C-alpha positions as a printed NumPy array, in Angstrom:
array([[155.921,  78.124,  25.208],
       [157.794,  76.776,  22.489],
       [155.819,  78.517,  19.787],
       [156.386,  81.988,  21.608],
       [160.142,  81.176,  22.086],
       [160.236,  80.854,  18.487],
       [158.717,  83.968,  17.911],
       [161.062,  85.86 ,  20.056],
       [164.137,  84.148,  18.71 ],
       [162.588,  85.525,  15.253],
       [161.837,  88.727,  16.619],
       [165.508,  89.222,  17.731],
       [167.14 ,  90.207,  14.301],
       [164.366,  92.204,  13.182],
       [164.7  ,  94.576,  16.347],
       [168.285,  94.654,  15.971],
       [168.095,  95.773,  12.339],
       [165.734,  98.424,  13.228],
       [167.94 , 100.098,  15.968],
       [170.753, 100.06 ,  14.099],
       [169.04 , 101.669,  11.073],
       [167.642, 104.061,  13.117],
       [170.998, 104.934,  14.428],
       [173.072, 105.108,  11.318],
       [170.651, 107.068,   9.17 ],
       [168.857, 109.541,  11.298],
       [171.624, 112.216,  10.915],
       [170.925, 111.555,   7.258],
       [167.55 , 110.692,   6.617],
       [167.039, 113.472,   4.269],
       [169.414, 112.325,   2.162],
       [169.244, 108.455,   2.413],
       [165.471, 107.892,   1.026],
       [165.761, 110.583,  -1.665],
       [168.576, 108.081,  -2.952],
       [166.586, 104.839,  -2.115],
       [164.05 , 106.118,  -4.251],
       [166.088, 107.449,  -7.363],
       [168.124, 104.525,  -7.305],
       [166.049, 101.654,  -6.625],
       [167.051, 100.973,  -2.91 ],
       [170.86 , 102.157,  -3.624],
       [170.688, 104.007,  -0.187],
       [169.908, 100.59 ,   1.658],
       [172.435,  98.714,  -0.06 ],
       [175.354, 101.453,   0.441],
       [173.979, 101.471,   4.167],
       [174.502,  97.996,   4.389],
       [177.761,  97.892,   3.313],
       [179.036, 100.797,   5.25 ],
       [177.927,  99.799,   8.477],
       [180.519,  98.052,  10.619],
       [177.656,  95.652,  12.153],
       [175.574,  94.958,   9.18 ],
       [177.93 ,  94.351,   6.883],
       [178.455,  90.971,   9.003],
       [175.003,  90.45 ,   8.122],
       [175.437,  90.176,   4.594],
       [176.619,  86.91 ,   3.843],
       [173.981,  84.828,   6.474],
       [171.017,  86.823,   4.706],
       [172.272,  86.94 ,   1.062],
       [172.667,  90.871,   0.667],
       [174.818,  90.841,  -2.429],
       [174.39 ,  91.473,  -6.042],
       [176.042,  91.175,  -9.178],
       [173.745,  92.13 , -11.691],
       [173.815,  95.551, -13.178],
       [170.102,  96.447, -13.234],
       [168.557,  99.673, -14.892],
       [168.834, 102.203, -11.786],
       [170.805, 100.133,  -9.553],
       [174.237, 101.106,  -8.469],
       [176.768,  98.109,  -7.952],
       [179.78 ,  98.348,  -6.088],
       [182.912,  96.965,  -7.276],
       [183.866,  95.561,  -3.87 ],
       [180.44 ,  93.565,  -3.757],
       [181.207,  92.452,  -7.348],
       [184.55 ,  90.9  ,  -6.327],
       [182.725,  89.416,  -3.347],
       [180.433,  87.598,  -5.609],
       [183.012,  86.551,  -7.883],
       [185.145,  85.231,  -4.796],
       [181.517,  83.484,  -3.341],
       [180.832,  82.146,  -6.626],
       [183.308,  79.588,  -6.597],
       [184.111,  79.445,  -2.939],
       [183.303,  75.931,  -2.545],
       [185.239,  74.766,  -5.151],
       [188.45 ,  76.739,  -3.422],
       [187.534,  74.914,  -0.222],
       [187.338,  71.447,  -1.928],
       [190.431,  71.702,  -4.616],
       [192.382,  74.642,  -3.249],
       [193.095,  78.168,  -4.483],
       [196.175,  76.982,  -6.934],
       [193.788,  74.348,  -8.85 ],
       [190.774,  76.755,  -8.943],
       [193.043,  78.825, -10.459],
       [194.111,  76.399, -12.997],
       [190.274,  75.981, -13.476],
       [189.75 ,  79.681, -14.332],
       [192.538,  79.653, -16.732],
       [191.882,  76.444, -18.638],
       [190.249,  75.96 , -21.729],
       [188.068,  73.069, -22.518],
       [186.577,  71.482, -25.394],
       [183.348,  69.338, -25.428],
       [182.675,  67.531, -28.633],
       [179.008,  66.697, -28.936],
       [176.694,  68.231, -26.24 ],
       [173.717,  66.086, -26.049],
       [172.626,  63.56 , -23.501],
       [175.952,  63.338, -21.777],
       [177.79 ,  66.62 , -22.873],
       [175.189,  68.733, -21.758],
       [175.736,  67.794, -17.933],
       [179.381,  67.971, -18.28 ],
       [179.105,  71.812, -19.647],
       [176.797,  72.287, -16.784],
       [179.19 ,  70.751, -14.041],
       [182.186,  72.632, -15.808],
       [180.644,  75.864, -15.542],
       [180.038,  75.58 , -12.088],
       [183.458,  74.515, -11.215],
       [184.87 ,  78.194, -12.656],
       [186.382,  76.987, -15.947],
       [187.403,  80.249, -17.629],
       [186.813,  79.361, -21.332],
       [184.841,  76.505, -23.043],
       [184.373,  75.571, -26.811],
       [181.12 ,  73.57 , -27.192],
       [181.136,  71.669, -30.836],
       [177.469,  70.305, -32.026],
       [175.216,  70.825, -35.138],
       [172.295,  69.229, -33.584],
       [169.267,  71.323, -32.54 ],
       [167.02 ,  70.331, -29.372],
       [163.826,  68.159, -30.219],
       [161.301,  67.158, -27.968],
       [162.636,  63.809, -27.456],
       [165.733,  64.944, -26.04 ],
       [163.543,  66.112, -22.831],
       [164.142,  62.851, -21.088],
       [167.815,  62.725, -20.775],
       [169.436,  66.269, -21.743],
       [169.826,  69.321, -19.798],
       [169.041,  72.072, -22.261],
       [165.76 ,  70.048, -23.449],
       [162.865,  72.39 , -22.583],
       [159.724,  73.084, -23.906],
       [160.659,  76.759, -24.51 ],
       [164.002,  75.778, -26.491],
       [162.881,  72.887, -28.697],
       [164.253,  73.921, -32.061],
       [166.843,  76.031, -30.901],
       [170.969,  75.151, -31.227],
       [172.199,  72.82 , -28.652],
       [175.353,  74.983, -28.295],
       [173.673,  78.485, -28.365],
       [171.491,  77.378, -25.443],
       [174.183,  75.9  , -23.497],
       [176.29 ,  78.833, -23.938],
       [173.689,  81.144, -22.953],
       [173.426,  78.881, -19.649],
       [177.003,  78.859, -19.348],
       [177.344,  82.601, -19.282],
       [174.258,  83.12 , -17.071],
       [176.075,  80.828, -14.215],
       [179.455,  82.371, -14.862],
       [179.318,  85.866, -16.382],
       [183.147,  85.751, -16.77 ],
       [183.206,  82.66 , -18.663],
       [184.28 ,  82.567, -22.455],
       [182.041,  80.343, -24.887],
       [182.797,  79.536, -28.232],
       [179.579,  78.239, -29.681],
       [180.248,  75.956, -32.837],
       [177.416,  74.749, -35.068],
       [179.095,  72.03 , -36.856],
       [179.947,  68.263, -36.585],
       [183.329,  67.126, -36.008],
       [184.677,  64.941, -38.551],
       [188.257,  63.984, -40.154],
       [187.223,  66.879, -42.618],
       [186.081,  69.259, -40.101],
       [189.139,  68.317, -37.665],
       [191.825,  70.927, -38.991],
       [188.998,  73.942, -39.161],
       [187.901,  73.088, -35.653],
       [191.261,  72.194, -34.269],
       [193.937,  73.83 , -36.282],
       [196.752,  72.31 , -37.753],
       [198.511,  69.469, -36.198],
       [202.167,  70.853, -36.106],
       [202.226,  74.594, -35.15 ],
       [199.326,  76.7  , -34.693],
       [196.73 ,  74.389, -33.445],
       [194.194,  75.836, -30.705],
       [195.36 ,  74.944, -27.206],
       [192.885,  73.341, -25.593],
       [193.783,  72.136, -21.855],
       [191.49 ,  69.048, -22.352],
       [189.136,  67.71 , -25.118],
       [186.025,  65.799, -24.178],
       [184.662,  63.248, -26.667],
       [180.973,  62.641, -26.113],
       [180.102,  61.802, -29.539],
       [178.21 ,  58.653, -30.454],
       [179.782,  58.002, -33.877],
       [182.334,  55.254, -33.995],
       [184.172,  57.022, -37.015],
       [184.156,  60.203, -35.787],
       [184.944,  59.114, -32.197],
       [187.876,  57.206, -33.512],
       [189.183,  60.426, -35.356],
       [188.556,  62.818, -32.826],
       [190.755,  60.656, -30.219],
       [193.571,  60.104, -32.752],
       [193.549,  63.856, -33.827],
       [193.703,  64.707, -30.019],
       [196.592,  62.339, -29.726],
       [198.245,  63.688, -32.787],
       [198.247,  66.939, -31.343],
       [199.493,  65.964, -27.624],
       [195.804,  67.464, -26.199],
       [194.778,  65.365, -23.414],
       [191.259,  63.344, -24.257],
       [188.635,  61.848, -22.341],
       [186.239,  59.875, -24.266],
       [182.585,  58.692, -22.981],
       [181.099,  55.363, -23.778],
       [177.539,  54.482, -24.546],
       [174.805,  55.903, -21.932],
       [171.896,  54.194, -23.653],
       [170.224,  51.218, -22.556],
       [171.476,  51.43 , -19.071],
       [169.416,  51.897, -15.717],
       [171.945,  52.061, -12.91 ],
       [174.358,  54.812, -12.413],
       [176.14 ,  53.08 ,  -9.739],
       [178.126,  50.733, -12.412],
       [179.725,  53.824, -14.206],
       [183.442,  53.304, -14.042],
       [186.556,  55.092, -15.308],
       [189.408,  53.116, -17.002],
       [191.949,  53.7  , -19.906],
       [190.183,  53.015, -23.341],
       [192.93 ,  50.146, -24.075],
       [191.478,  48.229, -20.873],
       [187.764,  49.201, -21.25 ],
       [185.168,  46.189, -21.143],
       [181.239,  45.954, -21.247],
       [180.713,  48.645, -24.034],
       [179.73 ,  47.647, -27.796],
       [180.494,  51.323, -28.741],
       [184.176,  51.926, -27.385],
       [185.105,  48.03 , -28.391],
       [184.4  ,  49.183, -32.285],
       [186.451,  52.549, -31.664],
       [189.161,  50.808, -30.099],
       [189.366,  48.18 , -33.084],
       [188.997,  51.165, -35.49 ],
       [192.022,  52.861, -33.795],
       [194.043,  49.756, -33.824],
       [193.152,  48.881, -37.629],
       [193.572,  52.295, -39.158],
       [196.275,  54.151, -36.803],
       [197.928,  51.385, -35.406],
       [197.12 ,  51.731, -31.576],
       [198.511,  49.063, -29.411],
       [196.853,  45.708, -28.172],
       [194.093,  45.476, -25.557],
       [194.882,  45.469, -22.008],
       [197.711,  48.286, -22.152],
       [197.479,  51.633, -21.401],
       [196.655,  54.04 , -24.303],
       [196.984,  57.534, -22.1  ],
       [193.027,  58.03 , -23.023],
       [190.627,  58.007, -19.894],
       [187.476,  56.665, -20.648],
       [184.014,  56.908, -18.513],
       [181.871,  53.65 , -19.208],
       [179.462,  51.45 , -17.706],
       [179.874,  47.851, -17.105],
       [176.096,  47.143, -16.932],
       [174.53 ,  45.791, -19.982],
       [172.291,  47.586, -22.262],
       [168.983,  46.729, -22.562],
       [167.126,  46.789, -25.801],
       [163.803,  48.832, -25.802],
       [160.751,  47.076, -24.375],
       [158.931,  46.525, -27.661],
       [161.799,  44.534, -28.828],
       [162.451,  42.501, -25.601],
       [158.888,  41.546, -26.059],
       [158.995,  40.462, -29.587],
       [157.777,  43.548, -31.235],
       [159.08 ,  44.986, -34.451],
       [160.832,  47.949, -33.11 ],
       [164.292,  47.468, -34.994],
       [165.33 ,  50.622, -35.807],
       [167.93 ,  52.41 , -33.246],
       [167.251,  55.937, -33.894],
       [166.597,  58.753, -31.207],
       [162.607,  58.1  , -31.235],
       [162.939,  54.355, -31.   ],
       [166.437,  53.473, -29.947],
       [168.035,  52.359, -26.589],
       [165.888,  53.907, -23.868],
       [167.752,  56.595, -21.649],
       [167.292,  58.32 , -18.223],
       [169.016,  61.551, -16.948],
       [170.31 ,  59.983, -13.694],
       [172.635,  57.734, -15.92 ],
       [173.484,  60.3  , -18.602],
       [173.931,  63.045, -16.   ],
       [176.323,  60.904, -13.951],
       [178.328,  60.051, -17.085],
       [178.408,  63.627, -17.737],
       [179.519,  64.37 , -14.045],
       [182.069,  61.513, -14.144],
       [183.652,  62.92 , -17.026],
       [183.533,  66.399, -15.66 ],
       [185.323,  64.594, -12.629],
       [188.044,  63.229, -14.795],
       [188.781,  66.577, -16.477],
       [189.45 ,  68.038, -13.215],
       [191.627,  65.318, -12.068],
       [193.774,  65.843, -15.639],
       [193.73 ,  69.527, -14.901],
       [194.768,  69.181, -11.589],
       [197.651,  66.611, -12.561],
       [198.648,  68.798, -15.734],
       [199.026,  65.935, -17.557],
       [199.351,  65.56 , -21.402],
       [199.869,  62.399, -23.503],
       [203.293,  62.175, -25.222],
       [201.224,  62.297, -28.845],
       [201.419,  59.764, -31.613],
       [204.831,  58.138, -30.796],
       [203.368,  56.874, -27.692],
       [201.217,  54.173, -29.365],
       [204.712,  52.715, -30.639],
       [206.28 ,  53.297, -27.201],
       [203.226,  51.262, -25.668],
       [203.384,  48.728, -28.229],
       [207.116,  48.428, -27.805],
       [207.027,  47.684, -23.915],
       [204.125,  45.129, -24.559],
       [205.968,  42.981, -26.865],
       [209.226,  42.909, -24.782],
       [207.259,  40.574, -22.481],
       [207.098,  38.435, -25.479],
       [208.682,  35.28 , -25.805],
       [210.863,  35.206, -29.001],
       [213.124,  37.997, -30.74 ],
       [211.743,  37.536, -33.826],
       [208.144,  37.539, -32.747],
       [208.852,  40.952, -31.224],
       [210.334,  42.132, -34.256],
       [207.968,  41.068, -36.487],
       [204.985,  42.669, -34.374],
       [206.998,  46.071, -33.967],
       [207.36 ,  46.258, -37.817],
       [204.064,  45.394, -38.284],
       [202.719,  47.977, -35.992],
       [205.378,  50.741, -37.142],
       [204.073,  49.86 , -41.091],
       [200.706,  50.778, -40.033],
       [201.508,  53.922, -37.764],
       [203.826,  55.733, -40.399],
       [201.564,  54.367, -43.206],
       [204.45 ,  54.569, -45.636],
       [204.873,  56.955, -48.442],
       [201.993,  58.05 , -50.505],
       [202.368,  59.717, -54.039],
       [199.41 ,  62.196, -54.649],
       [199.667,  62.288, -58.411],
       [201.199,  59.948, -61.131],
       [200.18 ,  58.583, -64.457],
       [200.794,  54.787, -64.674],
       [198.543,  54.352, -67.338],
       [200.702,  56.186, -69.735],
       [202.99 ,  54.202, -72.262],
       [206.244,  53.7  , -71.324],
       [205.026,  53.059, -67.497],
       [202.007,  50.74 , -68.397],
       [204.047,  48.023, -69.959],
       [206.484,  47.902, -66.803],
       [203.543,  48.12 , -64.139],
       [204.38 ,  45.21 , -62.238],
       [208.044,  46.128, -61.82 ],
       [207.168,  49.843, -61.067],
       [204.951,  49.191, -58.411],
       [207.233,  46.62 , -56.875],
       [210.294,  48.904, -56.717],
       [208.148,  51.961, -55.085],
       [206.814,  49.237, -52.555],
       [210.507,  48.459, -51.772],
       [211.194,  52.054, -51.269],
       [208.257,  52.497, -48.66 ],
       [205.582,  53.889, -51.058],
       [202.378,  52.034, -50.202],
       [199.819,  53.953, -52.157],
       [199.753,  56.172, -55.299],
       [196.949,  58.476, -56.932],
       [196.846,  57.54 , -60.631],
       [195.202,  60.04 , -62.627],
       [193.281,  59.687, -66.006],
       [193.674,  62.456, -68.674],
       [191.081,  61.313, -71.135],
       [188.2  ,  58.729, -71.582],
       [190.611,  57.067, -73.864],
       [192.909,  56.122, -70.951],
       [190.384,  55.682, -68.407],
       [190.119,  52.029, -68.923],
       [193.755,  51.721, -68.21 ],
       [193.748,  53.363, -64.906],
       [190.665,  50.989, -64.317],
       [192.295,  48.112, -65.027],
       [195.501,  48.863, -62.967],
       [193.204,  49.947, -60.029],
       [191.651,  46.322, -60.211],
       [194.902,  44.548, -60.156],
       [196.398,  46.768, -57.772],
       [193.739,  47.888, -55.521],
       [195.573,  47.885, -52.687],
       [198.51 ,  50.619, -53.912],
       [195.971,  52.374, -56.461],
       [194.019,  55.298, -55.85 ],
       [192.333,  55.835, -59.258],
       [191.048,  59.077, -60.405],
       [189.135,  59.957, -63.76 ],
       [189.027,  63.066, -65.69 ],
       [190.145,  65.16 , -68.815],
       [192.956,  66.945, -68.849],
       [193.459,  70.362, -70.471],
       [195.666,  69.099, -73.002],
       [193.164,  66.816, -73.865],
       [190.36 ,  69.002, -73.773],
       [189.484,  68.773, -77.275],
       [188.65 ,  65.341, -76.702],
       [185.02 ,  66.392, -75.567],
       [184.279,  66.795, -79.078],
       [185.14 ,  63.155, -79.801],
       [183.26 ,  62.145, -76.866],
       [180.175,  64.526, -76.736],
       [178.697,  62.011, -74.037],
       [181.766,  62.43 , -71.635],
       [179.851,  63.332, -68.726],
       [177.585,  60.322, -68.752],
       [180.597,  58.15 , -68.906],
       [182.354,  59.658, -66.257],
       [179.632,  59.738, -63.908],
       [179.545,  56.005, -64.814],
       [182.661,  55.079, -63.862],
       [182.734,  56.933, -60.799],
       [180.015,  55.194, -59.918],
       [181.874,  51.767, -60.954],
       [184.439,  52.861, -58.472],
       [182.876,  54.315, -55.649],
       [186.34 ,  55.522, -53.931],
       [187.57 ,  57.03 , -57.134],
       [188.249,  60.721, -57.331],
       [187.916,  63.145, -60.27 ],
       [191.041,  64.325, -62.023],
       [193.364,  65.408, -63.905],
       [191.712,  68.439, -64.968],
       [191.986,  71.902, -65.072],
       [193.297,  75.431, -66.781],
       [196.323,  75.688, -68.678],
       [197.03 ,  79.174, -70.164],
       [200.342,  78.45 , -72.141],
       [198.655,  75.443, -73.489],
       [195.526,  77.06 , -74.908],
       [197.607,  79.628, -77.039],
       [198.918,  76.736, -79.295],
       [196.896,  76.163, -82.855],
       [193.953,  73.796, -82.708],
       [193.952,  73.519, -79.185],
       [191.221,  74.648, -76.342],
       [191.261,  78.382, -75.125],
       [191.282,  79.2  , -71.492],
       [187.142,  79.866, -71.89 ],
       [186.561,  76.295, -73.21 ],
       [188.571,  75.02 , -70.706],
       [187.03 ,  76.846, -67.641],
       [183.648,  75.233, -68.882],
       [185.092,  71.939, -68.991],
       [186.449,  72.473, -65.624],
       [182.901,  73.547, -64.257],
       [181.285,  70.648, -65.459],
       [183.731,  68.335, -63.518],
       [183.581,  70.361, -60.744],
       [179.455,  69.984, -60.697],
       [179.846,  66.435, -60.953],
       [182.531,  66.39 , -58.124],
       [179.899,  68.273, -55.713],
       [177.175,  65.838, -56.869],
       [179.472,  62.764, -56.079],
       [181.155,  64.093, -53.272],
       [184.432,  63.124, -54.775],
       [187.763,  64.702, -54.522],
       [189.165,  66.997, -57.417],
       [192.957,  66.858, -58.784],
       [193.693,  70.017, -60.658],
       [195.995,  70.767, -63.372],
       [196.897,  74.909, -63.529],
       [199.631,  76.811, -65.335],
       [199.179,  80.807, -65.358],
       [195.711,  80.546, -64.659],
       [195.578,  80.568, -60.506],
       [193.231,  83.278, -60.69 ],
       [190.578,  81.664, -62.673],
       [190.934,  78.522, -60.865],
       [190.376,  80.357, -57.123],
       [187.273,  81.926, -59.024],
       [185.612,  78.418, -59.729],
       [186.352,  77.025, -56.187],
       [185.16 ,  79.864, -54.42 ],
       [182.021,  79.805, -56.636],
       [181.505,  76.183, -56.389],
       [183.402,  74.711, -53.228],
       [184.65 ,  70.918, -52.944],
       [185.462,  68.543, -50.42 ],
       [189.065,  68.81 , -51.312],
       [190.651,  70.274, -54.375],
       [194.424,  69.04 , -55.137],
       [196.331,  71.447, -56.781],
       [198.875,  69.146, -58.67 ],
       [202.677,  70.062, -59.021],
       [202.139,  73.774, -57.388],
       [204.355,  76.41 , -58.792],
       [202.395,  79.272, -57.661],
       [203.074,  82.124, -54.792],
       [202.589,  81.982, -51.376],
       [199.961,  84.56 , -51.361],
       [198.037,  82.27 , -53.622],
       [198.675,  79.141, -51.808],
       [197.072,  80.802, -48.78 ],
       [194.132,  81.727, -50.765],
       [193.662,  78.175, -52.461],
       [193.911,  76.591, -49.121],
       [190.973,  78.75 , -47.955],
       [188.778,  77.615, -50.342],
       [189.647,  73.839, -50.003],
       [192.652,  73.478, -51.769],
       [195.645,  71.152, -50.797],
       [199.183,  71.931, -52.42 ],
       [201.245,  69.092, -54.109],
       [204.787,  69.265, -55.074],
       [206.502,  67.227, -57.529],
       [210.302,  66.642, -58.324],
       [210.024,  69.551, -60.651],
       [209.869,  72.136, -57.634],
       [213.868,  71.475, -56.833],
       [214.314,  72.683, -60.739],
       [213.249,  76.068, -60.085],
       [215.477,  79.282, -59.147],
       [215.516,  79.779, -55.057],
       [212.82 ,  76.804, -54.724],
       [213.784,  76.403, -50.915],
       [213.015,  79.997, -50.321],
       [209.786,  79.671, -51.706],
       [208.747,  76.339, -50.362],
       [209.577,  77.663, -46.661],
       [207.809,  80.914, -47.796],
       [204.357,  78.576, -48.604],
       [205.007,  76.272, -45.689],
       [204.88 ,  79.185, -43.312],
       [201.395,  80.628, -44.478],
       [199.306,  77.198, -44.949],
       [199.14 ,  74.536, -42.542],
       [201.1  ,  71.354, -43.085],
       [198.291,  69.398, -42.947],
       [197.586,  70.703, -46.677],
       [200.879,  69.574, -48.095],
       [201.327,  66.411, -50.42 ],
       [204.068,  64.948, -52.458],
       [203.667,  63.394, -55.903],
       [205.845,  62.087, -58.452],
       [203.695,  63.134, -61.164],
       [205.166,  59.952, -63.412],
       [206.675,  60.15 , -65.588],
       [207.286,  63.853, -65.627],
       [208.872,  66.226, -63.101],
       [211.804,  64.354, -61.773],
       [214.193,  65.386, -59.341],
       [217.534,  66.505, -60.702],
       [220.256,  63.732, -60.36 ],
       [222.122,  65.59 , -57.679],
       [218.856,  65.734, -55.383],
       [218.457,  61.671, -55.81 ],
       [219.51 ,  59.873, -52.769],
       [222.678,  57.377, -53.434],
       [221.442,  54.191, -54.747],
       [218.186,  55.   , -55.739],
       [216.627,  56.088, -58.807],
       [218.725,  57.765, -61.457],
       [216.811,  57.863, -64.371],
       [215.853,  60.994, -66.077],
       [212.004,  60.397, -66.095],
       [210.086,  59.844, -62.454],
       [208.218,  57.128, -60.792],
       [206.772,  56.558, -57.527],
       [209.833,  55.345, -56.063],
       [210.789,  58.585, -56.192],
       [208.693,  59.672, -53.136],
       [211.37 ,  59.305, -50.519],
       [214.009,  61.202, -52.254],
       [211.459,  63.936, -52.932],
       [210.353,  64.064, -49.116],
       [214.163,  63.959, -48.013],
       [214.719,  67.042, -50.168],
       [211.615,  68.991, -49.233],
       [212.229,  68.228, -45.257],
       [215.775,  69.444, -45.496],
       [214.445,  72.593, -47.011],
       [211.823,  72.978, -43.984],
       [214.388,  71.846, -41.596],
       [212.228,  69.04 , -40.136],
       [212.696,  64.986, -40.16 ],
       [212.215,  63.502, -43.478],
       [210.326,  60.391, -41.343],
       [208.249,  63.404, -39.939],
       [207.188,  64.65 , -43.287],
       [206.815,  61.5  , -44.854],
       [204.419,  60.416, -42.249],
       [202.408,  63.965, -42.391],
       [202.083,  63.971, -46.11 ],
       [200.765,  60.512, -46.211],
       [198.347,  61.067, -43.845],
       [197.336,  64.049, -45.634],
       [196.898,  62.19 , -48.94 ],
       [195.113,  59.317, -47.269],
       [192.589,  61.597, -45.781],
       [191.753,  63.1  , -49.411],
       [191.714,  60.094, -51.601],
       [191.271,  57.26 , -49.309],
       [187.776,  58.684, -48.084],
       [184.758,  56.723, -47.437],
       [181.071,  57.938, -47.613],
       [179.393,  57.617, -43.971]])
């Protein structure tokens, strides 16, 4: 009887549908079925849509379509219904206002592996309107245990490409930018845009990187751009997803990865002390990480890589990723943004006000401000030359008293390289050494036929040294007994080859030879090429920057006609993150009227003049001199104070 009852109940919808179809299409039977045959069922589709009774059955029986299959006529009304149904659950949960925010938001996920792939999945299913995914890695078979996109059919493909296709399959209206690249401090500008004006408008950035250095750089770059950033701790070695928590990065515990990131942010960029709110939400686990089984059992498995490192499981990495998506939704619904770099200083000030003595508070504030602002940075000088070398102690002391904390000292010929090396070893905290052959001394290659070997040896001796000053000087080449431009170009190319081989920055001298210089850089790109005492056009500046160039301005810029107009034009066409300042000591001194009263007043320049130069340039650009000083110092640090990973 029960069985029969179920049978009758099941037949009721079928009988009703049959009766309605007969009553609805009997007058048009001749038209309906030919249409169905020609258009793959279009007659039934339109019949269901038009019938006032059957239209009520569409939702429970799933009679909807969104794919425009071949030979199938879609209906605009039905497509709108599909779009509404797709995220109807999100709308009922968060409300229509917040769903609209999600659909109009642009989220950037950096690192789409074990955690990031699940975050992408969740955000796509929340209706996020635009996503940028950044990761250079491809899918390998060892990813299957924890990563969403890892299937037998996808091994060997780029992670961002597979996820982009999946996100668009989930939501055909989503905009996806799949970028096959790794985030580093060298790629930050290309991926995120300049820090000041013209940067990409991400609503939230999710940091799912597992490298300490790159993780710290990403967080800091977001804070500088006032972009909300959510960071994720280590998921490896964890088994219990119920111990995953959310806290501020300044207060996180139980996570060695985040501990190292936090330490680096404090030492490198001056972030506040521990147990204070940094404004950076963090997903982490309180569970201690379990080492691989063979290591726990006394085996030899000491290599911590993808194949033999920490064990991982999807229920943990997925929970990390979904929690990061939850924090993203909260951030979007609150429309909250960090207050950029000054936030770190403000947080520290509020912290030390709770201290005991006034003097202790002042000392801590001074220390953290000094770290945050980094001091001024002289991007080019020649302290090894006669007249400066004899007074090196006083010159550096004066520079430090004026707030200049670092300077790139450039050698010009093999004969003065040892002086640069000596100064660098004596003042390692102040001097960033550079070694090269200046075009004015390019004839010295005849005196030192083994100069390339000697240059490589001294660069290996100083692993953080750059290459320069070298370059092209068309005017100098016209004088008798001087090297012509073609020979200079050959020597420049040899410098570039060494630069590329050792991955060092390059400092270039260029007089009336910008076209040839650009040709060399475009043919053989380098990690950073500093155009010392730049005097070219705004158009050339733009092209040089695209080829990896940085533009360094000396005091001599203020001696040229309409220099302020030229500077503003150049600054409007290149990112401010590519601008440096230099003294070019002992040359290129600022005009006396540009010097700040009570500072330098001689006709030769020195690193101590940098604050005066920054003041003059900031006035021309219409920005605070402190801001320009901080930006140019950060730029120079990025170029010269590099480290090999």
